[in-house]
Structure formats: C-alpha cells, structure tokens
Short mmCIF file of C-alpha atoms and ligand atoms in Angstrom, two decimals:
data_model
loop_
_atom_site.label_atom_id
_atom_site.label_comp_id
_atom_site.label_asym_id
_atom_site.label_seq_id
_atom_site.Cartn_x
_atom_site.Cartn_y
_atom_site.Cartn_z
CA MET A 231 51.75 34.69 -58.66
CA SER A 232 54.32 36.73 -56.51
CA PHE A 233 58.25 36.89 -57.87
CA PHE A 234 59.00 37.86 -54.08
CA GLU A 235 58.91 34.62 -51.97
CA TYR A 236 60.34 32.67 -49.18
CA ILE A 237 62.44 29.76 -49.94
CA ASN A 238 63.68 27.51 -47.39
CA GLY A 239 62.84 31.07 -44.93
CA GLU A 240 64.83 33.65 -46.80
CA LEU A 241 63.04 36.04 -49.20
CA TYR A 242 64.12 36.05 -52.60
CA ALA A 243 63.44 37.66 -56.00
CA GLU A 244 62.61 34.87 -58.43
CA GLN A 245 66.21 32.97 -57.53
CA THR A 246 68.26 35.23 -56.15
CA SER A 247 67.73 36.04 -52.73
CA LEU A 248 67.41 39.45 -51.48
CA SER A 249 70.29 39.10 -48.20
CA SER A 250 72.55 38.83 -51.25
CA ILE A 251 71.49 41.81 -52.69
CA ALA A 252 71.89 43.62 -49.57
CA THR A 253 75.18 41.94 -48.62
CA GLU A 254 76.20 43.28 -52.66
CA HIS A 255 74.80 46.73 -53.20
CA GLY A 256 73.75 48.03 -49.40
CA THR A 257 70.80 49.00 -47.84
CA PRO A 258 68.04 51.12 -48.86
CA CYS A 259 68.01 49.82 -52.35
CA TYR A 260 65.41 48.76 -54.67
CA VAL A 261 64.48 45.34 -56.41
CA TYR A 262 62.29 44.87 -58.93
CA SER A 263 61.83 41.90 -61.07
CA ARG A 264 61.47 41.42 -64.79
CA ALA A 265 59.64 38.75 -64.77
CA ALA A 266 56.63 39.94 -62.90
CA ILE A 267 56.88 43.20 -64.95
CA GLU A 268 56.70 40.92 -68.07
CA THR A 269 53.59 39.02 -66.49
CA GLN A 270 52.20 41.94 -65.86
CA TRP A 271 52.40 43.37 -69.27
CA LYS A 272 51.44 40.22 -70.47
CA SER A 273 48.59 39.37 -68.59
CA LEU A 274 46.71 42.90 -70.50
CA ASN A 275 48.20 42.36 -73.94
CA GLU A 276 46.95 38.89 -73.88
CA ALA A 277 43.26 40.04 -72.25
CA PHE A 278 42.67 42.37 -75.23
CA GLY A 279 42.88 39.24 -77.60
CA ASP A 280 42.32 40.28 -81.34
CA HIS A 281 40.67 43.71 -80.64
CA PRO A 282 43.33 46.56 -81.39
CA HIS A 283 44.68 48.31 -78.87
CA THR A 284 47.96 49.36 -76.99
CA ILE A 285 48.96 49.47 -73.99
CA CYS A 286 50.41 52.71 -73.09
CA TYR A 287 52.24 52.32 -69.63
CA ALA A 288 52.34 55.25 -67.81
CA VAL A 289 56.06 55.95 -67.46
CA LYS A 290 55.97 57.93 -63.94
CA ALA A 291 54.69 55.18 -62.10
CA ASN A 292 58.31 53.59 -62.55
CA SER A 293 60.52 55.47 -65.48
CA ASN A 294 64.05 53.52 -64.57
CA ILE A 295 65.58 53.34 -68.88
CA ALA A 296 65.55 49.09 -67.52
CA VAL A 297 62.00 49.36 -66.77
CA LEU A 298 61.43 51.44 -70.37
CA ASN A 299 63.23 49.30 -72.12
CA ILE A 300 62.17 46.03 -71.16
CA LEU A 301 58.51 47.23 -71.67
CA ALA A 302 59.66 48.76 -75.21
CA ARG A 303 61.14 45.45 -76.10
CA LEU A 304 57.37 43.67 -75.65
CA GLY A 305 55.99 45.95 -77.66
CA SER A 306 54.51 48.13 -75.63
CA GLY A 307 53.51 52.25 -75.70
CA PHE A 308 53.82 54.69 -73.35
CA ASP A 309 52.08 57.57 -71.24
CA ILE A 310 54.14 60.14 -70.55
CA VAL A 311 53.68 63.61 -68.42
CA SER A 312 56.50 65.73 -69.19
CA GLU A 313 59.34 66.01 -71.93
CA GLY A 314 62.16 64.44 -69.14
CA GLU A 315 59.87 60.82 -69.78
CA LEU A 316 59.71 61.58 -73.31
CA ARG A 317 63.35 61.80 -73.38
CA ARG A 318 63.40 58.30 -71.28
CA VAL A 319 61.35 56.63 -73.57
CA LEU A 320 63.20 57.88 -76.72
CA LYS A 321 66.21 56.81 -74.95
CA ALA A 322 64.92 53.39 -73.88
CA GLY A 323 63.90 52.21 -77.38
CA GLY A 324 60.18 53.20 -77.08
CA ASP A 325 57.95 54.00 -80.18
CA PRO A 326 56.84 57.28 -80.60
CA ASN A 327 54.02 56.60 -82.34
CA LYS A 328 52.22 54.62 -79.33
CA VAL A 329 52.64 57.71 -76.92
CA VAL A 330 50.51 59.86 -75.61
CA PHE A 331 51.22 62.94 -74.18
CA SER A 332 48.70 64.01 -70.46
CA GLY A 333 49.34 66.62 -68.12
CA VAL A 334 47.67 69.89 -66.74
CA ALA A 335 50.40 72.06 -68.00
CA LYS A 336 52.21 70.92 -70.74
CA SER A 337 54.80 74.00 -71.39
CA LYS A 338 55.16 74.99 -75.22
CA ASN A 339 58.77 73.55 -75.20
CA GLU A 340 57.40 70.04 -74.60
CA LEU A 341 54.63 70.89 -76.60
CA ALA A 342 57.01 71.29 -79.63
CA PHE A 343 59.11 68.46 -78.55
CA ALA A 344 56.80 66.15 -79.14
CA LEU A 345 55.30 67.03 -82.05
CA GLN A 346 58.68 67.31 -83.42
CA ASN A 347 58.81 63.45 -82.43
CA ASN A 348 55.70 62.45 -83.68
CA VAL A 349 53.56 61.18 -80.77
CA ARG A 350 50.50 59.20 -81.32
CA SER A 351 48.24 61.95 -78.96
CA ILE A 352 48.80 65.12 -77.45
CA ASN A 353 45.43 64.68 -74.39
CA ILE A 354 44.62 68.08 -73.88
CA GLU A 355 43.24 68.74 -70.96
CA SER A 356 41.95 72.11 -71.23
CA VAL A 357 40.88 74.47 -74.07
CA ALA A 358 43.16 76.95 -73.74
CA GLU A 359 45.70 74.18 -74.15
CA LEU A 360 44.04 73.08 -77.52
CA GLU A 361 45.12 77.00 -78.17
CA ARG A 362 48.70 76.01 -77.32
CA VAL A 363 48.67 73.28 -79.47
CA GLN A 364 47.24 74.80 -82.39
CA GLU A 365 49.58 77.92 -82.01
CA VAL A 366 52.93 75.32 -81.27
CA ALA A 367 51.82 72.70 -84.26
CA ALA A 368 51.80 75.76 -86.53
CA SER A 369 54.95 76.84 -85.78
CA LEU A 370 56.41 73.98 -86.87
CA ASN A 371 54.00 73.27 -89.76
CA THR A 372 52.77 70.19 -88.47
CA THR A 373 49.64 68.62 -87.76
CA ALA A 374 49.16 67.72 -83.87
CA SER A 375 47.30 64.46 -83.61
CA ILE A 376 44.93 65.33 -80.20
CA ALA A 377 42.30 63.93 -77.86
CA PHE A 378 40.72 65.56 -75.11
CA ARG A 379 41.02 63.56 -71.83
CA VAL A 380 37.45 64.23 -70.17
CA ASN A 381 35.86 64.31 -66.74
CA PRO A 382 33.59 61.64 -66.69
CA ASN A 383 32.49 63.00 -63.19
CA VAL A 384 32.72 59.60 -61.46
CA ASP A 385 34.15 58.67 -57.89
CA PRO A 386 36.76 56.21 -58.71
CA GLU A 387 36.31 55.11 -54.36
CA THR A 388 39.86 55.58 -54.08
CA HIS A 389 41.96 58.02 -52.17
CA PRO A 390 41.40 61.52 -52.20
CA TYR A 391 44.61 62.16 -53.44
CA ILE A 392 44.68 59.96 -56.40
CA SER A 393 41.48 60.53 -57.84
CA THR A 394 41.33 62.20 -60.77
CA GLY A 395 37.95 62.12 -62.46
CA MET A 396 35.43 64.06 -60.49
CA ASP A 397 34.85 67.47 -60.93
CA LYS A 398 36.13 69.22 -58.40
CA ALA A 399 39.88 67.68 -60.15
CA LYS A 400 41.92 69.88 -61.71
CA PHE A 401 42.17 67.36 -64.15
CA GLY A 402 40.39 67.50 -67.59
CA VAL A 403 37.72 68.95 -69.27
CA THR A 404 34.13 68.47 -68.30
CA MET A 405 31.58 66.49 -70.52
CA GLU A 406 30.01 70.25 -71.79
CA ALA A 407 32.83 72.16 -72.06
CA ALA A 408 34.56 68.83 -73.97
CA PHE A 409 31.64 69.01 -76.94
CA GLU A 410 32.75 72.55 -77.40
CA ALA A 411 36.06 72.12 -77.27
CA TYR A 412 35.76 69.27 -79.66
CA LYS A 413 33.76 71.62 -82.44
CA ARG A 414 36.63 74.16 -82.11
CA ALA A 415 39.74 72.13 -82.82
CA ASP A 416 37.58 70.20 -85.60
CA LEU A 417 37.92 73.94 -87.06
CA LEU A 418 41.79 74.19 -86.51
CA PRO A 419 43.98 73.65 -89.34
CA ASN A 420 46.78 72.17 -87.61
CA ILE A 421 44.60 69.58 -85.35
CA GLU A 422 43.67 66.43 -86.10
CA VAL A 423 41.32 64.98 -83.66
CA HIS A 424 41.94 61.23 -83.00
CA GLY A 425 40.83 60.55 -80.13
CA ILE A 426 38.91 60.78 -76.64
CA ALA A 427 40.68 59.89 -73.57
CA CYS A 428 40.18 59.72 -69.38
CA HIS A 429 41.36 58.55 -66.14
CA ILE A 430 39.55 58.79 -63.21
CA GLY A 431 42.43 57.58 -61.11
CA SER A 432 44.48 55.51 -59.18
CA GLN A 433 44.48 52.23 -57.64
CA ILE A 434 40.85 51.33 -58.00
CA THR A 435 39.70 47.99 -57.37
CA LYS A 436 36.35 47.69 -58.81
CA THR A 437 34.82 47.21 -62.62
CA SER A 438 32.00 49.11 -61.70
CA PRO A 439 33.77 53.18 -61.93
CA PHE A 440 35.43 51.75 -65.07
CA SER A 441 32.66 51.11 -66.90
CA ASP A 442 30.63 53.85 -65.44
CA ALA A 443 33.20 56.52 -66.96
CA LEU A 444 32.97 54.45 -70.26
CA GLU A 445 29.49 54.57 -70.44
CA ILE A 446 29.92 58.30 -70.68
CA VAL A 447 32.94 58.44 -72.73
CA LEU A 448 30.74 56.17 -75.41
CA SER A 449 28.02 59.32 -75.18
CA MET A 450 29.90 61.34 -76.11
CA VAL A 451 31.82 59.77 -79.00
CA LYS A 452 28.22 59.47 -80.29
CA ARG A 453 27.35 63.04 -79.88
CA LEU A 454 30.28 64.22 -82.07
CA ALA A 455 29.44 62.14 -84.84
CA THR A 456 26.40 63.87 -85.25
CA GLN A 457 28.82 66.73 -85.89
CA GLY A 458 30.79 64.36 -88.10
CA ILE A 459 33.66 64.37 -85.69
CA GLU A 460 35.28 60.86 -86.14
CA ILE A 461 37.08 59.57 -82.97
CA LYS A 462 39.60 57.03 -83.76
CA GLN A 463 40.76 55.92 -80.37
CA LEU A 464 39.30 55.66 -76.89
CA ASP A 465 41.99 56.21 -74.23
CA LEU A 466 40.56 54.89 -70.91
CA GLY A 467 43.37 55.90 -68.59
CA GLY A 468 44.85 53.80 -66.10
CA GLY A 469 43.62 53.08 -62.43
CA LEU A 470 44.20 49.03 -62.21
CA GLY A 471 44.65 48.58 -58.64
CA ILE A 472 46.77 46.00 -56.29
CA ASP A 473 46.83 44.17 -53.83
CA TYR A 474 48.45 46.26 -50.68
CA GLN A 475 47.18 45.07 -47.99
CA GLY A 476 44.18 42.14 -49.46
CA GLU A 477 42.45 44.22 -52.19
CA VAL A 478 41.07 41.66 -54.30
CA PRO A 479 40.86 44.04 -57.78
CA PRO A 480 39.49 42.61 -61.40
CA SER A 481 41.91 40.84 -63.16
CA ALA A 482 43.28 42.03 -66.21
CA ASP A 483 40.70 39.80 -67.76
CA ASP A 484 37.70 41.18 -66.43
CA TYR A 485 38.50 44.52 -66.98
CA VAL A 486 40.02 44.50 -70.35
CA GLN A 487 36.54 42.51 -71.12
CA SER A 488 34.67 44.73 -69.34
CA MET A 489 36.04 47.24 -71.56
CA ILE A 490 35.45 45.60 -74.54
CA GLN A 491 31.87 43.95 -74.12
CA GLY A 492 31.13 47.69 -73.00
CA ILE A 493 31.56 49.09 -76.24
CA LYS A 494 30.35 46.64 -78.27
CA ALA A 495 27.05 47.07 -76.24
CA HIS A 496 27.10 50.10 -78.45
CA GLY A 497 27.99 49.19 -81.59
CA ILE A 498 31.00 50.65 -81.14
CA ASP A 499 34.31 48.95 -82.42
CA LEU A 500 37.17 51.56 -81.85
CA PRO A 501 40.91 50.35 -80.94
CA ILE A 502 41.44 51.21 -77.13
CA ALA A 503 44.64 52.20 -75.64
CA ILE A 504 44.94 51.94 -71.52
CA GLU A 505 47.73 53.77 -69.82
CA PRO A 506 48.51 51.66 -66.64
CA GLY A 507 51.06 52.50 -63.87
CA ARG A 508 50.53 50.94 -60.61
CA TYR A 509 49.45 47.85 -62.59
CA ILE A 510 52.48 46.79 -64.20
CA ALA A 511 54.98 48.07 -61.90
CA GLY A 512 53.28 48.19 -58.21
CA ASN A 513 53.99 44.69 -57.10
CA SER A 514 57.06 44.10 -58.75
CA GLY A 515 59.79 45.73 -56.90
CA VAL A 516 60.40 45.53 -52.97
CA MET A 517 62.73 48.22 -50.86
CA LEU A 518 64.74 46.94 -48.89
CA THR A 519 66.09 48.31 -45.29
CA GLN A 520 67.80 47.72 -42.38
CA ILE A 521 67.08 47.91 -38.73
CA GLU A 522 69.68 50.55 -37.12
CA PHE A 523 68.28 50.25 -33.85
CA LEU A 524 64.90 48.99 -31.91
CA LYS A 525 63.54 51.83 -29.51
CA HIS A 526 61.41 51.82 -26.80
CA ASN A 527 58.83 53.88 -24.55
CA THR A 528 56.05 54.04 -22.31
CA SER A 529 53.12 53.27 -25.15
CA LYS A 530 55.36 52.25 -28.34
CA ASN A 531 58.20 50.28 -29.82
CA PHE A 532 60.17 51.41 -32.67
CA ALA A 533 62.01 49.85 -35.27
CA ILE A 534 64.37 52.32 -36.95
CA VAL A 535 65.61 51.07 -40.20
CA ASP A 536 67.88 53.04 -42.67
CA ALA A 537 64.94 54.08 -45.62
CA GLY A 538 63.10 57.00 -44.69
CA MET A 539 59.97 58.79 -46.31
CA ASN A 540 62.96 60.76 -48.93
CA ASP A 541 63.24 57.26 -50.06
CA LEU A 542 60.05 55.98 -49.86
CA LEU A 543 57.14 58.77 -49.78
CA ARG A 544 54.10 56.95 -50.28
CA PRO A 545 53.28 56.45 -46.76
CA ALA A 546 53.91 60.07 -45.68
CA LEU A 547 52.37 61.99 -48.87
CA TYR A 548 49.20 59.25 -48.62
CA GLN A 549 48.64 57.31 -45.81
CA ALA A 550 50.29 54.33 -48.36
CA PHE A 551 50.11 51.07 -47.11
CA HIS A 552 53.15 48.63 -47.45
CA ASN A 553 53.62 45.24 -46.06
CA ILE A 554 56.97 44.76 -44.40
CA LYS A 555 58.68 41.58 -43.74
CA PRO A 556 61.67 40.29 -42.46
CA ILE A 557 64.09 39.06 -45.26
CA LYS A 558 64.69 35.67 -43.11
CA GLU A 559 61.61 34.62 -41.22
CA LYS A 560 61.85 33.92 -37.77
CA PRO A 561 59.60 32.27 -35.10
CA THR A 562 56.89 34.61 -34.49
CA GLU A 563 56.55 33.98 -30.76
CA GLU A 564 59.29 36.89 -30.42
CA ALA A 565 57.34 39.36 -32.10
CA LYS A 566 56.02 42.77 -31.02
CA VAL A 567 54.56 45.14 -32.53
CA PHE A 568 56.73 48.18 -34.00
CA ASP A 569 56.10 51.67 -35.29
CA VAL A 570 58.79 51.82 -38.64
CA VAL A 571 60.52 54.03 -39.14
CA GLY A 572 63.34 56.29 -40.42
CA PRO A 573 65.74 58.74 -40.11
CA VAL A 574 64.39 61.85 -41.81
CA CYS A 575 63.57 64.69 -39.21
CA GLU A 576 60.09 64.70 -39.21
CA SER A 577 57.48 62.79 -37.62
CA ALA A 578 55.89 61.41 -40.80
CA CYS A 579 58.97 59.53 -41.52
CA VAL A 580 57.30 56.29 -40.63
CA LEU A 581 57.09 53.49 -43.43
CA GLY A 582 54.36 51.35 -41.03
CA TYR A 583 52.50 51.71 -38.48
CA ASP A 584 51.85 48.16 -35.89
CA ARG A 585 53.85 45.68 -37.16
CA THR A 586 53.73 42.93 -35.86
CA LEU A 587 57.52 41.84 -36.26
CA ALA A 588 60.35 39.53 -34.65
CA VAL A 589 63.48 41.37 -35.16
CA LYS A 590 66.75 42.68 -33.88
CA PRO A 591 68.94 45.32 -35.05
CA GLY A 592 70.91 44.48 -37.77
CA ASP A 593 68.25 42.61 -39.53
CA LEU A 594 67.34 43.22 -42.99
CA LEU A 595 63.42 44.06 -44.18
CA ALA A 596 61.51 44.23 -47.37
CA VAL A 597 58.76 47.15 -47.75
CA LEU A 598 56.83 45.29 -50.32
CA SER A 599 54.25 46.67 -53.50
CA ALA A 600 57.54 49.16 -53.89
CA GLY A 601 57.89 49.05 -58.02
CA ALA A 602 55.41 51.74 -58.37
CA TYR A 603 55.64 55.34 -57.55
CA SER A 604 57.68 54.58 -55.14
CA PHE A 605 61.77 55.27 -56.44
CA VAL A 606 60.82 57.75 -58.86
CA MET A 607 59.40 60.29 -55.70
CA ALA A 608 62.83 59.66 -54.04
CA ASN A 609 64.44 62.62 -52.76
CA ASN A 610 66.94 64.23 -50.97
CA TYR A 611 65.26 65.40 -48.47
CA ASN A 612 67.81 65.82 -45.15
CA SER A 613 71.32 65.11 -47.87
CA ARG A 614 70.15 61.80 -48.01
CA ASN A 615 71.30 60.10 -51.34
CA ARG A 616 68.72 58.47 -53.23
CA PRO A 617 68.99 54.92 -53.21
CA PRO A 618 69.90 51.97 -56.09
CA GLU A 619 67.71 50.22 -58.62
CA ILE A 620 68.78 46.32 -59.04
CA MET A 621 66.79 44.75 -61.89
CA VAL A 622 67.08 40.83 -60.71
CA ASP A 623 66.23 38.58 -63.71
CA GLY A 624 66.27 34.64 -62.88
CA THR A 625 69.71 34.26 -61.23
CA GLN A 626 71.45 37.56 -62.29
CA ALA A 627 70.81 40.70 -60.25
CA HIS A 628 71.78 44.11 -62.49
CA VAL A 629 72.22 47.25 -61.50
CA ILE A 630 69.76 49.73 -62.85
CA ARG A 631 70.72 52.59 -60.78
CA LYS A 632 73.97 53.36 -59.31
CA ARG A 633 73.28 54.98 -55.58
CA GLU A 634 73.92 58.78 -56.01
CA SER A 635 76.88 60.15 -54.22
CA PHE A 636 77.33 63.18 -52.68
CA GLU A 637 79.21 64.82 -55.60
CA GLN A 638 75.64 64.23 -57.67
CA LEU A 639 73.89 65.70 -55.22
CA ILE A 640 76.06 68.73 -54.91
CA ALA A 641 76.55 69.27 -58.38
CA GLY A 642 75.19 72.28 -59.95
CA GLU A 643 75.43 74.14 -56.48
CA THR A 644 77.74 76.64 -56.30
CA GLN A 645 79.45 79.07 -53.58
CA LEU A 646 79.17 82.66 -54.20
CA PRO A 647 82.73 84.58 -55.16
CA GLU A 648 84.79 85.72 -52.54
C1 PLP B 48 49.12 58.50 -63.83
C2 PLP B 48 48.33 58.13 -64.77
C3 PLP B 48 48.05 57.02 -64.84
C4 PLP B 48 48.86 55.99 -64.94
O1 PLP B 48 47.70 55.68 -63.48
P1 PLP B 48 47.85 54.02 -62.59
O2 PLP B 48 46.75 53.65 -61.22
O3 PLP B 48 49.28 53.96 -61.91
O4 PLP B 48 47.55 52.98 -63.72
C5 PLP B 48 47.62 56.99 -66.25
N1 PLP B 48 47.64 58.15 -66.97
C6 PLP B 48 47.18 59.07 -66.49
C7 PLP B 48 46.97 60.53 -67.59
C8 PLP B 48 47.67 59.50 -65.13
O5 PLP B 48 48.42 60.37 -64.89
#
C-alpha cells in the first residue's frame, strides 16, 4: 500500500494534495507521510511477534527530529553513527538504552558522549577502536557495553557504493580478527561484551545474503561460547530494500521470519536487534519540484526543474533511480521522452534520464521514494538553500523543517579585517 496515490487525477500524500503543499510552501520541498513511516515500522515490529527484539531505526536515513520523535513514540530504538545523531535522538525523546552506535571512526569525544548517555551498545569496527573505547570508559570510570561489527564477507548483490560487508570494505572486522578481538575485549576491565553486529549493505532485495551472513555470525557466537564469551544480543543490521523501480524485496514477515528460523535452527534463542533505515523512510517521502523550462536539442529533450543534485544527490552519487510523476495526471498522447535535469552547474545534476512525461513549464513533478538518504544528503553547492521538509498527517501538513534562508547559508562565515 502506498500513501502517495492519485485521487481524481491529482497526487496526494494521505489526504493532503501535493499541489496545495507546493502552493503553500514552494518548491523544491520534501513531503513525508506519517502513516507510511508508522506502517513500515509496525510491519517489522509485528513480524517479530513475541520474539525479543529491538528495532533500531538507522538515523542517517532521515534524521529530522519529527521523524525520530514519531518513531520514539512507537518505542523504537536507534542506530546512530555520530554524536550529532545521538543528540538528535535524545532531543526527539528516544531512549538511549535502545541506541546502538556504529561507525568506523568514532572520536574520543563521541565515545565519551555516548558512554555518558548509557547507550546500549558501542558497535566496534576495529581492534584499535576497542583500545580507544577501553581508554575512554576507564577515564569516565564506567563500563562500555560493546559488540563487534563483524564482516561476514558475503555479497549483498547491491550497488558497490552501498555494499559494506565484504572483505574489501572499510567496515567491520574480519571473522578471524573478530575472534581474537573478543578474547582481548574479555580481558579489558572497562569493557563488557554485549553482542555481535553485522551490516552487509543496503537496498538488498533477497533474503539469501541476510541468511548467509546470519549463518556466519552464528558460527562465531558458538565459537565464542567455547571460550566462555557469552553473546547477549544479535544485531543483524539494516539493508532491507524497497521498490524504487519494480524491485520486489522480501516482505517484513519473510525477512524477520528467516532470521528467527535461522537462529532457532541452531538452537540459539537470543534477542535480535535490526537497524532498518531505507525500509522505514524510503517510500515514506517524495520531493516536489517545478519545471522551469523545457529545452530541446538535436538528440535530447530536457525538462529543467528547480531541484538539483544539491537537493537530491542519490542519482548523481550512485546512479540511483527515482520514479518521477506529474502531480496532475495528463493524457499520455502528448508525452515525450525527457531527461529531468536540475540547475546545478554540473553535468551530473540529473534527477532522471529518459522519462516519458507529458509536461509543460510550470508543471509540478513528484520525485518518488525520496524519504531516505535524500534530504539528509542535501547540501549548499552553488549556494542553494536546502529545501523545507513537510510531514503530512491525514489532512494536516506540518512544516518540520523550514526552508533555509540566505542568512543561515552564510552564518558562520566572516570577512578578513580591513
Ligand atoms: C546505513 C546503515 C544502516 C541502515 O541501512 P538501510 O539500508 O537504510 O536499512 C544500518 N546499519 C548500519 C551500520 C548502517 O551503516
């Protein structure tokens, strides 16, 4: 079910028309659906049934405080990758005891902040980091609850830029190094081994890479048990894919059941944490943009729009496909094939190639599946202000982040003295 549907030829978010939002708030602008976010989260939560679990939403997918607050109200945990993300979670009312802290380069200050706030698990990505966590925990006279993020070396069969669990990735520790690292951790006075974590990549559309990774993680759990090292939580990461372009990823039920069956088959009955980002936010948002001009050259038609790669970077960054739909349905006889391009002075500033659209200047378009890894990557290249974010809740449209102003854009810059 989508919360972005045409009603009488006009695209809506829940019961709110997108053209009314564009008129009121201008373009480009992001629009999210509260019901969509909640439905996605609940589908995973319900799939676990009574199996002990924590859904740690990956904050980096969409870190708006309102999004985090909606999830905190449902009882969500959070996967963070920086102090800034932890500060957002706390501000949004999230429970730090349901927070896992991932990332390859956590600074001492970030670790101290996380330990002071009693996060559930620091997911350590190298032996050097283990020593740093020990040092920071000792200086604070506390104990750090940790997991190692292991690298099971399975191919998630996704885009190389969002593949993270293979031996050549910068992420995680190899299985062999992990075994030694756990033994070392077990000896350190300010470290408490809590779990084992893995995250093999993103936009994964099959269950097999997840089950392959799980098997490898479980073999490590058993191997550690022989050394008297007890794992208390399995953190199986994020990565569940969504439909951008007709992909058919596993359902929440299939994905979660395959994990539960997988661990039970080994007689292991541990609590499971997962770190979904894209699955919760991706299809819960769209970006609205308006056509400035149409341009034709000998071989191409261009629809030049007011949103660029600074507003939505994914197509330029990893050839990501976003469906683009007109906000008002038009008879398709007038359609032509366009490259939908933005204003930024880069040839990579394209939102979509070869799209069949019946459009004219002034028309509004919705760029779909723009709830995850979209606004969060927006930047100010070409001195363009970042767009606003709107959260639709039924018939209400709430501004959850204002459009950036020129003053905000240059705040922090100063000229040299005379
Ligand atoms: C990015 C990330 C996630 C979320 O991935 P999705 O594909 O959005 O579910 C989860 N865990 C870690 C460690 C990540 O880096």
